[in-house]
Amino acid sequence: METFKLSTDPNFVAKVRDVVGLYVSPPAHAIVLCVDEKSQIQALDRSQPMLPMRPGQPARRSHDYKRHGTTSLFAALDIATGRVIGKCYGRHRAAEFRKFLDEIEAAVPRQLDVHLVMDNYATHKTPLIRKWLAKRPRWHVHLTPTSSSWLNQVERFFALLTDKKIRRGVYRSVAALRADIASFIERHNADPKPFRWTKSADDILASIERFCRYSAPEKQDPMLRTSGSRH
């Protein structure tokens, strides 16, 4: 059984073309930053010590764990260099997002415009954030379509962080978890490698069209439609 979710955003096509256009042809004298938050990252300590890898045997850990609190990571990925600006906060409200925008503002040279790729999450569109952006004409917001986090490149960085660090870690405090996240970002930025975007907007839209055509009930085999299964 595989899962899927198609966006119902009425502006899906326009948003895909806008965001992908930034990736394949970024504007001059500007920086393109993919921004999002990885919320509620848990500091988990295993109930028993992990057993290391041995020849022919993977590392092993207990299935149960102890919780020691959570943190939320706000991150901005520079698509040109692969460098990441990241900051952990205790919560992920508009107030914390505003503080993170201040971090970005301080880090980006004044002579560059800032093109911000982010989703339409409630935290990103409060009056506090709207006013902050309105006062800074060099900032330009590009929204990804609803239910289309795959279009935001910073999600790929979050996956690396999870696979290579958090999932393998043992944390007895939130402070230890935050220190490990900060260390991972620092090592990443010491030798950053940008992700290479290969799909054009036309390729993406054509792929979705093929999926919809294939999945339409009238295109399916009558037996499959009756049984509701695929083999």
PDB file of C-alpha atoms in Angstrom:
ATOM      1  CA  MET A   1       0.000   0.000   0.000  1.00  0.00           C
ATOM      2  CA  GLU A   2       1.433   3.373  -1.032  1.00  0.00           C
ATOM      3  CA  THR A   3       0.147   6.747   0.088  1.00  0.00           C
ATOM      4  CA  PHE A   4      -0.294   9.967  -1.874  1.00  0.00           C
ATOM      5  CA  LYS A   5      -1.789  13.406  -1.499  1.00  0.00           C
ATOM      6  CA  LEU A   6      -2.642  15.752  -4.336  1.00  0.00           C
ATOM      7  CA  SER A   7      -2.721  19.460  -3.649  1.00  0.00           C
ATOM      8  CA  THR A   8      -6.126  21.129  -3.848  1.00  0.00           C
ATOM      9  CA  ASP A   9      -4.587  24.608  -4.055  1.00  0.00           C
ATOM     10  CA  PRO A  10      -6.466  26.562  -6.782  1.00  0.00           C
ATOM     11  CA  ASN A  11      -3.190  28.343  -7.603  1.00  0.00           C
ATOM     12  CA  PHE A  12      -1.123  25.152  -7.737  1.00  0.00           C
ATOM     13  CA  VAL A  13       0.143  25.587 -11.302  1.00  0.00           C
ATOM     14  CA  ALA A  14       1.126  29.235 -10.851  1.00  0.00           C
ATOM     15  CA  LYS A  15       2.931  28.515  -7.570  1.00  0.00           C
ATOM     16  CA  VAL A  16       4.832  25.549  -9.017  1.00  0.00           C
ATOM     17  CA  ARG A  17       6.004  27.659 -11.954  1.00  0.00           C
ATOM     18  CA  ASP A  18       6.982  30.511  -9.628  1.00  0.00           C
ATOM     19  CA  VAL A  19       9.020  28.408  -7.181  1.00  0.00           C
ATOM     20  CA  VAL A  20      10.637  26.139  -9.777  1.00  0.00           C
ATOM     21  CA  GLY A  21      11.477  29.230 -11.823  1.00  0.00           C
ATOM     22  CA  LEU A  22      13.496  30.520  -8.864  1.00  0.00           C
ATOM     23  CA  TYR A  23      15.358  27.223  -8.615  1.00  0.00           C
ATOM     24  CA  VAL A  24      16.322  26.859 -12.278  1.00  0.00           C
ATOM     25  CA  SER A  25      16.874  30.564 -12.987  1.00  0.00           C
ATOM     26  CA  PRO A  26      17.523  32.503  -9.768  1.00  0.00           C
ATOM     27  CA  PRO A  27      17.458  36.314 -10.050  1.00  0.00           C
ATOM     28  CA  ALA A  28      20.665  38.331 -10.169  1.00  0.00           C
ATOM     29  CA  HIS A  29      21.850  40.320  -7.139  1.00  0.00           C
ATOM     30  CA  ALA A  30      19.631  38.247  -4.875  1.00  0.00           C
ATOM     31  CA  ILE A  31      19.672  35.240  -2.577  1.00  0.00           C
ATOM     32  CA  VAL A  32      17.006  32.534  -2.688  1.00  0.00           C
ATOM     33  CA  LEU A  33      16.283  30.968   0.705  1.00  0.00           C
ATOM     34  CA  CYS A  34      14.035  27.976   1.354  1.00  0.00           C
ATOM     35  CA  VAL A  35      12.591  28.380   4.855  1.00  0.00           C
ATOM     36  CA  ASP A  36      10.576  26.120   7.122  1.00  0.00           C
ATOM     37  CA  GLU A  37      10.523  24.753  10.636  1.00  0.00           C
ATOM     38  CA  LYS A  38      11.003  21.212  11.883  1.00  0.00           C
ATOM     39  CA  SER A  39       8.779  21.364  14.932  1.00  0.00           C
ATOM     40  CA  GLN A  40       8.527  19.249  18.067  1.00  0.00           C
ATOM     41  CA  ILE A  41      11.846  17.418  17.685  1.00  0.00           C
ATOM     42  CA  GLN A  42      11.945  15.039  20.643  1.00  0.00           C
ATOM     43  CA  ALA A  43      14.944  14.524  22.921  1.00  0.00           C
ATOM     44  CA  LEU A  44      14.729  10.752  23.314  1.00  0.00           C
ATOM     45  CA  ASP A  45      16.836   8.536  25.533  1.00  0.00           C
ATOM     46  CA  ARG A  46      16.636   4.781  25.018  1.00  0.00           C
ATOM     47  CA  SER A  47      15.625   2.662  28.006  1.00  0.00           C
ATOM     48  CA  GLN A  48      18.734   0.500  27.538  1.00  0.00           C
ATOM     49  CA  PRO A  49      22.160   1.195  25.987  1.00  0.00           C
ATOM     50  CA  MET A  50      22.469   0.813  22.212  1.00  0.00           C
ATOM     51  CA  LEU A  51      24.375  -2.204  20.922  1.00  0.00           C
ATOM     52  CA  PRO A  52      26.983  -1.318  18.259  1.00  0.00           C
ATOM     53  CA  MET A  53      27.314  -2.785  14.793  1.00  0.00           C
ATOM     54  CA  ARG A  54      29.232  -6.006  14.328  1.00  0.00           C
ATOM     55  CA  PRO A  55      30.191  -7.899  11.159  1.00  0.00           C
ATOM     56  CA  GLY A  56      26.960  -9.145   9.649  1.00  0.00           C
ATOM     57  CA  GLN A  57      24.789  -7.499  12.314  1.00  0.00           C
ATOM     58  CA  PRO A  58      23.298  -3.992  12.362  1.00  0.00           C
ATOM     59  CA  ALA A  59      23.352  -1.677  15.362  1.00  0.00           C
ATOM     60  CA  ARG A  60      20.485  -2.385  17.743  1.00  0.00           C
ATOM     61  CA  ARG A  61      18.482  -0.255  20.130  1.00  0.00           C
ATOM     62  CA  SER A  62      15.548  -0.814  22.454  1.00  0.00           C
ATOM     63  CA  HIS A  63      12.120  -0.121  20.979  1.00  0.00           C
ATOM     64  CA  ASP A  64      11.032   1.929  24.018  1.00  0.00           C
ATOM     65  CA  TYR A  65      12.415   5.271  25.125  1.00  0.00           C
ATOM     66  CA  LYS A  66      12.198   8.102  27.613  1.00  0.00           C
ATOM     67  CA  ARG A  67      11.155  11.598  26.571  1.00  0.00           C
ATOM     68  CA  HIS A  68      13.123  14.595  27.810  1.00  0.00           C
ATOM     69  CA  GLY A  69      11.337  17.475  26.092  1.00  0.00           C
ATOM     70  CA  THR A  70      11.178  18.953  22.595  1.00  0.00           C
ATOM     71  CA  THR A  71      12.664  21.741  20.510  1.00  0.00           C
ATOM     72  CA  SER A  72      11.759  23.320  17.155  1.00  0.00           C
ATOM     73  CA  LEU A  73      14.321  24.073  14.459  1.00  0.00           C
ATOM     74  CA  PHE A  74      13.848  26.989  12.074  1.00  0.00           C
ATOM     75  CA  ALA A  75      16.109  26.711   9.026  1.00  0.00           C
ATOM     76  CA  ALA A  76      16.842  28.662   5.838  1.00  0.00           C
ATOM     77  CA  LEU A  77      18.667  26.900   2.986  1.00  0.00           C
ATOM     78  CA  ASP A  78      20.590  28.975   0.431  1.00  0.00           C
ATOM     79  CA  ILE A  79      19.880  27.139  -2.830  1.00  0.00           C
ATOM     80  CA  ALA A  80      23.008  28.532  -4.524  1.00  0.00           C
ATOM     81  CA  THR A  81      25.586  27.453  -1.934  1.00  0.00           C
ATOM     82  CA  GLY A  82      23.803  24.842   0.184  1.00  0.00           C
ATOM     83  CA  ARG A  83      24.612  26.755   3.373  1.00  0.00           C
ATOM     84  CA  VAL A  84      22.007  26.702   6.138  1.00  0.00           C
ATOM     85  CA  ILE A  85      20.998  29.303   8.702  1.00  0.00           C
ATOM     86  CA  GLY A  86      19.433  27.447  11.609  1.00  0.00           C
ATOM     87  CA  LYS A  87      18.140  28.293  15.063  1.00  0.00           C
ATOM     88  CA  CYS A  88      16.344  26.212  17.693  1.00  0.00           C
ATOM     89  CA  TYR A  89      13.493  27.630  19.771  1.00  0.00           C
ATOM     90  CA  GLY A  90      11.327  26.220  22.515  1.00  0.00           C
ATOM     91  CA  ARG A  91       8.159  26.849  20.511  1.00  0.00           C
ATOM     92  CA  HIS A  92       7.202  27.511  16.882  1.00  0.00           C
ATOM     93  CA  ARG A  93       4.866  30.491  17.036  1.00  0.00           C
ATOM     94  CA  ALA A  94       4.883  33.679  14.980  1.00  0.00           C
ATOM     95  CA  ALA A  95       7.032  35.321  17.678  1.00  0.00           C
ATOM     96  CA  GLU A  96       9.781  32.735  17.148  1.00  0.00           C
ATOM     97  CA  PHE A  97       9.474  32.982  13.367  1.00  0.00           C
ATOM     98  CA  ARG A  98       9.870  36.739  13.623  1.00  0.00           C
ATOM     99  CA  LYS A  99      13.084  36.262  15.629  1.00  0.00           C
ATOM    100  CA  PHE A 100      14.361  33.856  12.999  1.00  0.00           C
ATOM    101  CA  LEU A 101      13.646  36.379  10.234  1.00  0.00           C
ATOM    102  CA  ASP A 102      15.789  38.827  12.205  1.00  0.00           C
ATOM    103  CA  GLU A 103      18.567  36.214  12.170  1.00  0.00           C
ATOM    104  CA  ILE A 104      18.314  35.953   8.378  1.00  0.00           C
ATOM    105  CA  GLU A 105      18.202  39.732   7.957  1.00  0.00           C
ATOM    106  CA  ALA A 106      21.433  40.078   9.928  1.00  0.00           C
ATOM    107  CA  ALA A 107      23.150  37.295   7.960  1.00  0.00           C
ATOM    108  CA  VAL A 108      22.309  38.411   4.398  1.00  0.00           C
ATOM    109  CA  PRO A 109      24.369  41.269   2.904  1.00  0.00           C
ATOM    110  CA  ARG A 110      22.361  44.472   2.580  1.00  0.00           C
ATOM    111  CA  GLN A 111      22.954  44.810  -1.164  1.00  0.00           C
ATOM    112  CA  LEU A 112      21.110  41.570  -1.943  1.00  0.00           C
ATOM    113  CA  ASP A 113      17.395  41.056  -2.373  1.00  0.00           C
ATOM    114  CA  VAL A 114      15.947  38.127  -0.423  1.00  0.00           C
ATOM    115  CA  HIS A 115      13.580  35.701  -2.143  1.00  0.00           C
ATOM    116  CA  LEU A 116      11.875  33.593   0.507  1.00  0.00           C
ATOM    117  CA  VAL A 117      10.329  30.228  -0.396  1.00  0.00           C
ATOM    118  CA  MET A 118       7.961  29.002   2.315  1.00  0.00           C
ATOM    119  CA  ASP A 119       4.556  27.427   2.838  1.00  0.00           C
ATOM    120  CA  ASN A 120       1.288  29.052   3.857  1.00  0.00           C
ATOM    121  CA  TYR A 121       1.446  27.823   7.457  1.00  0.00           C
ATOM    122  CA  ALA A 122      -0.491  29.993   9.925  1.00  0.00           C
ATOM    123  CA  THR A 123       2.728  31.061  11.683  1.00  0.00           C
ATOM    124  CA  HIS A 124       3.977  32.604   8.432  1.00  0.00           C
ATOM    125  CA  LYS A 125       1.003  34.854   7.721  1.00  0.00           C
ATOM    126  CA  THR A 126       0.118  36.524  11.028  1.00  0.00           C
ATOM    127  CA  PRO A 127      -0.124  40.337  11.171  1.00  0.00           C
ATOM    128  CA  LEU A 128       3.218  40.363  13.023  1.00  0.00           C
ATOM    129  CA  ILE A 129       4.997  38.676  10.110  1.00  0.00           C
ATOM    130  CA  ARG A 130       3.108  40.609   7.433  1.00  0.00           C
ATOM    131  CA  LYS A 131       4.109  43.914   9.014  1.00  0.00           C
ATOM    132  CA  TRP A 132       7.732  42.795   9.340  1.00  0.00           C
ATOM    133  CA  LEU A 133       7.908  41.876   5.651  1.00  0.00           C
ATOM    134  CA  ALA A 134       6.055  45.012   4.518  1.00  0.00           C
ATOM    135  CA  LYS A 135       8.745  47.189   6.115  1.00  0.00           C
ATOM    136  CA  ARG A 136      11.483  45.453   4.113  1.00  0.00           C
ATOM    137  CA  PRO A 137      11.030  45.961   0.363  1.00  0.00           C
ATOM    138  CA  ARG A 138      14.074  43.827  -0.479  1.00  0.00           C
ATOM    139  CA  TRP A 139      12.205  40.733   0.788  1.00  0.00           C
ATOM    140  CA  HIS A 140      10.028  38.829  -1.700  1.00  0.00           C
ATOM    141  CA  VAL A 141       7.807  35.922  -0.621  1.00  0.00           C
ATOM    142  CA  HIS A 142       7.105  32.882  -2.806  1.00  0.00           C
ATOM    143  CA  LEU A 143       4.563  30.432  -1.397  1.00  0.00           C
ATOM    144  CA  THR A 144       4.601  26.727  -2.146  1.00  0.00           C
ATOM    145  CA  PRO A 145       1.199  25.181  -2.927  1.00  0.00           C
ATOM    146  CA  THR A 146      -0.873  23.615  -0.164  1.00  0.00           C
ATOM    147  CA  SER A 147       0.240  20.056   0.686  1.00  0.00           C
ATOM    148  CA  SER A 148       3.395  20.415  -1.411  1.00  0.00           C
ATOM    149  CA  SER A 149       6.251  20.485   1.079  1.00  0.00           C
ATOM    150  CA  TRP A 150       8.299  18.408  -1.422  1.00  0.00           C
ATOM    151  CA  LEU A 151       8.722  21.633  -3.407  1.00  0.00           C
ATOM    152  CA  ASN A 152      10.666  23.277  -0.573  1.00  0.00           C
ATOM    153  CA  GLN A 153      14.347  22.281  -0.741  1.00  0.00           C
ATOM    154  CA  VAL A 154      14.933  22.802   2.983  1.00  0.00           C
ATOM    155  CA  GLU A 155      12.822  19.689   3.583  1.00  0.00           C
ATOM    156  CA  ARG A 156      15.643  17.697   1.978  1.00  0.00           C
ATOM    157  CA  PHE A 157      18.042  19.140   4.543  1.00  0.00           C
ATOM    158  CA  PHE A 158      15.644  18.193   7.354  1.00  0.00           C
ATOM    159  CA  ALA A 159      15.653  14.620   6.022  1.00  0.00           C
ATOM    160  CA  LEU A 160      19.468  14.537   6.141  1.00  0.00           C
ATOM    161  CA  LEU A 161      19.444  15.880   9.683  1.00  0.00           C
ATOM    162  CA  THR A 162      16.947  13.226  10.767  1.00  0.00           C
ATOM    163  CA  ASP A 163      18.647  10.301   9.041  1.00  0.00           C
ATOM    164  CA  LYS A 164      22.247  11.130   9.910  1.00  0.00           C
ATOM    165  CA  LYS A 165      21.886  12.662  13.363  1.00  0.00           C
ATOM    166  CA  ILE A 166      18.592  12.811  15.263  1.00  0.00           C
ATOM    167  CA  ARG A 167      17.330   9.270  14.595  1.00  0.00           C
ATOM    168  CA  ARG A 168      20.685   7.826  15.654  1.00  0.00           C
ATOM    169  CA  GLY A 169      21.111  10.051  18.687  1.00  0.00           C
ATOM    170  CA  VAL A 170      20.523   9.489  22.386  1.00  0.00           C
ATOM    171  CA  TYR A 171      19.536  12.650  24.265  1.00  0.00           C
ATOM    172  CA  ARG A 172      19.008  13.054  27.971  1.00  0.00           C
ATOM    173  CA  SER A 173      18.130  16.751  27.722  1.00  0.00           C
ATOM    174  CA  VAL A 174      16.853  19.336  25.244  1.00  0.00           C
ATOM    175  CA  ALA A 175      20.171  21.175  25.619  1.00  0.00           C
ATOM    176  CA  ALA A 176      22.033  18.099  24.373  1.00  0.00           C
ATOM    177  CA  LEU A 177      19.643  17.784  21.414  1.00  0.00           C
ATOM    178  CA  ARG A 178      20.083  21.435  20.471  1.00  0.00           C
ATOM    179  CA  ALA A 179      23.869  21.156  20.739  1.00  0.00           C
ATOM    180  CA  ASP A 180      23.852  18.155  18.384  1.00  0.00           C
ATOM    181  CA  ILE A 181      21.656  19.990  15.863  1.00  0.00           C
ATOM    182  CA  ALA A 182      23.903  23.064  15.983  1.00  0.00           C
ATOM    183  CA  SER A 183      26.971  20.848  15.529  1.00  0.00           C
ATOM    184  CA  PHE A 184      25.392  19.129  12.506  1.00  0.00           C
ATOM    185  CA  ILE A 185      24.608  22.488  10.866  1.00  0.00           C
ATOM    186  CA  GLU A 186      28.131  23.754  11.565  1.00  0.00           C
ATOM    187  CA  ARG A 187      29.714  20.682   9.952  1.00  0.00           C
ATOM    188  CA  HIS A 188      27.301  20.917   7.027  1.00  0.00           C
ATOM    189  CA  ASN A 189      28.254  24.557   6.429  1.00  0.00           C
ATOM    190  CA  ALA A 190      31.967  23.753   6.572  1.00  0.00           C
ATOM    191  CA  ASP A 191      31.592  21.899   3.264  1.00  0.00           C
ATOM    192  CA  PRO A 192      28.134  22.739   1.884  1.00  0.00           C
ATOM    193  CA  LYS A 193      26.813  21.155  -1.271  1.00  0.00           C
ATOM    194  CA  PRO A 194      23.674  22.602  -2.881  1.00  0.00           C
ATOM    195  CA  PHE A 195      20.930  20.287  -4.039  1.00  0.00           C
ATOM    196  CA  ARG A 196      20.592  20.159  -7.822  1.00  0.00           C
ATOM    197  CA  TRP A 197      17.034  20.760  -9.007  1.00  0.00           C
ATOM    198  CA  THR A 198      16.484  18.751 -12.201  1.00  0.00           C
ATOM    199  CA  LYS A 199      12.733  18.872 -12.892  1.00  0.00           C
ATOM    200  CA  SER A 200      11.189  21.752 -14.805  1.00  0.00           C
ATOM    201  CA  ALA A 201       7.715  23.008 -13.944  1.00  0.00           C
ATOM    202  CA  ASP A 202       6.436  21.412 -17.170  1.00  0.00           C
ATOM    203  CA  ASP A 203       7.940  18.042 -16.134  1.00  0.00           C
ATOM    204  CA  ILE A 204       6.274  18.221 -12.716  1.00  0.00           C
ATOM    205  CA  LEU A 205       2.869  19.200 -14.077  1.00  0.00           C
ATOM    206  CA  ALA A 206       3.035  16.528 -16.779  1.00  0.00           C
ATOM    207  CA  SER A 207       3.890  13.892 -14.163  1.00  0.00           C
ATOM    208  CA  ILE A 208       0.898  14.899 -12.041  1.00  0.00           C
ATOM    209  CA  GLU A 209      -1.342  14.830 -15.114  1.00  0.00           C
ATOM    210  CA  ARG A 210      -0.191  11.285 -15.921  1.00  0.00           C
ATOM    211  CA  PHE A 211      -0.853  10.210 -12.338  1.00  0.00           C
ATOM    212  CA  CYS A 212      -4.366  11.659 -12.401  1.00  0.00           C
ATOM    213  CA  ARG A 213      -5.149  10.027 -15.751  1.00  0.00           C
ATOM    214  CA  TYR A 214      -3.868   6.653 -14.567  1.00  0.00           C
ATOM    215  CA  SER A 215      -5.703   6.890 -11.228  1.00  0.00           C
ATOM    216  CA  ALA A 216      -9.047   8.042 -12.617  1.00  0.00           C
ATOM    217  CA  PRO A 217     -11.762   5.412 -11.875  1.00  0.00           C
ATOM    218  CA  GLU A 218     -12.904   5.200 -15.506  1.00  0.00           C
ATOM    219  CA  LYS A 219      -9.366   4.280 -16.568  1.00  0.00           C
ATOM    220  CA  GLN A 220      -9.011   1.394 -14.134  1.00  0.00           C
ATOM    221  CA  ASP A 221      -9.713  -2.264 -14.799  1.00  0.00           C
ATOM    222  CA  PRO A 222     -13.328  -3.099 -13.745  1.00  0.00           C
ATOM    223  CA  MET A 223     -12.128  -5.928 -11.510  1.00  0.00           C
ATOM    224  CA  LEU A 224      -9.664  -3.659  -9.711  1.00  0.00           C
ATOM    225  CA  ARG A 225     -12.327  -0.999  -9.358  1.00  0.00           C
ATOM    226  CA  THR A 226     -14.681  -3.531  -7.781  1.00  0.00           C
ATOM    227  CA  SER A 227     -12.193  -5.089  -5.396  1.00  0.00           C
ATOM    228  CA  GLY A 228     -10.496  -1.818  -4.512  1.00  0.00           C
ATOM    229  CA  SER A 229      -7.058  -3.452  -4.667  1.00  0.00           C
ATOM    230  CA  ARG A 230      -3.960  -3.279  -6.815  1.00  0.00           C
ATOM    231  CA  HIS A 231      -1.430  -6.039  -7.549  1.00  0.00           C
TER     232      HIS A 231
END
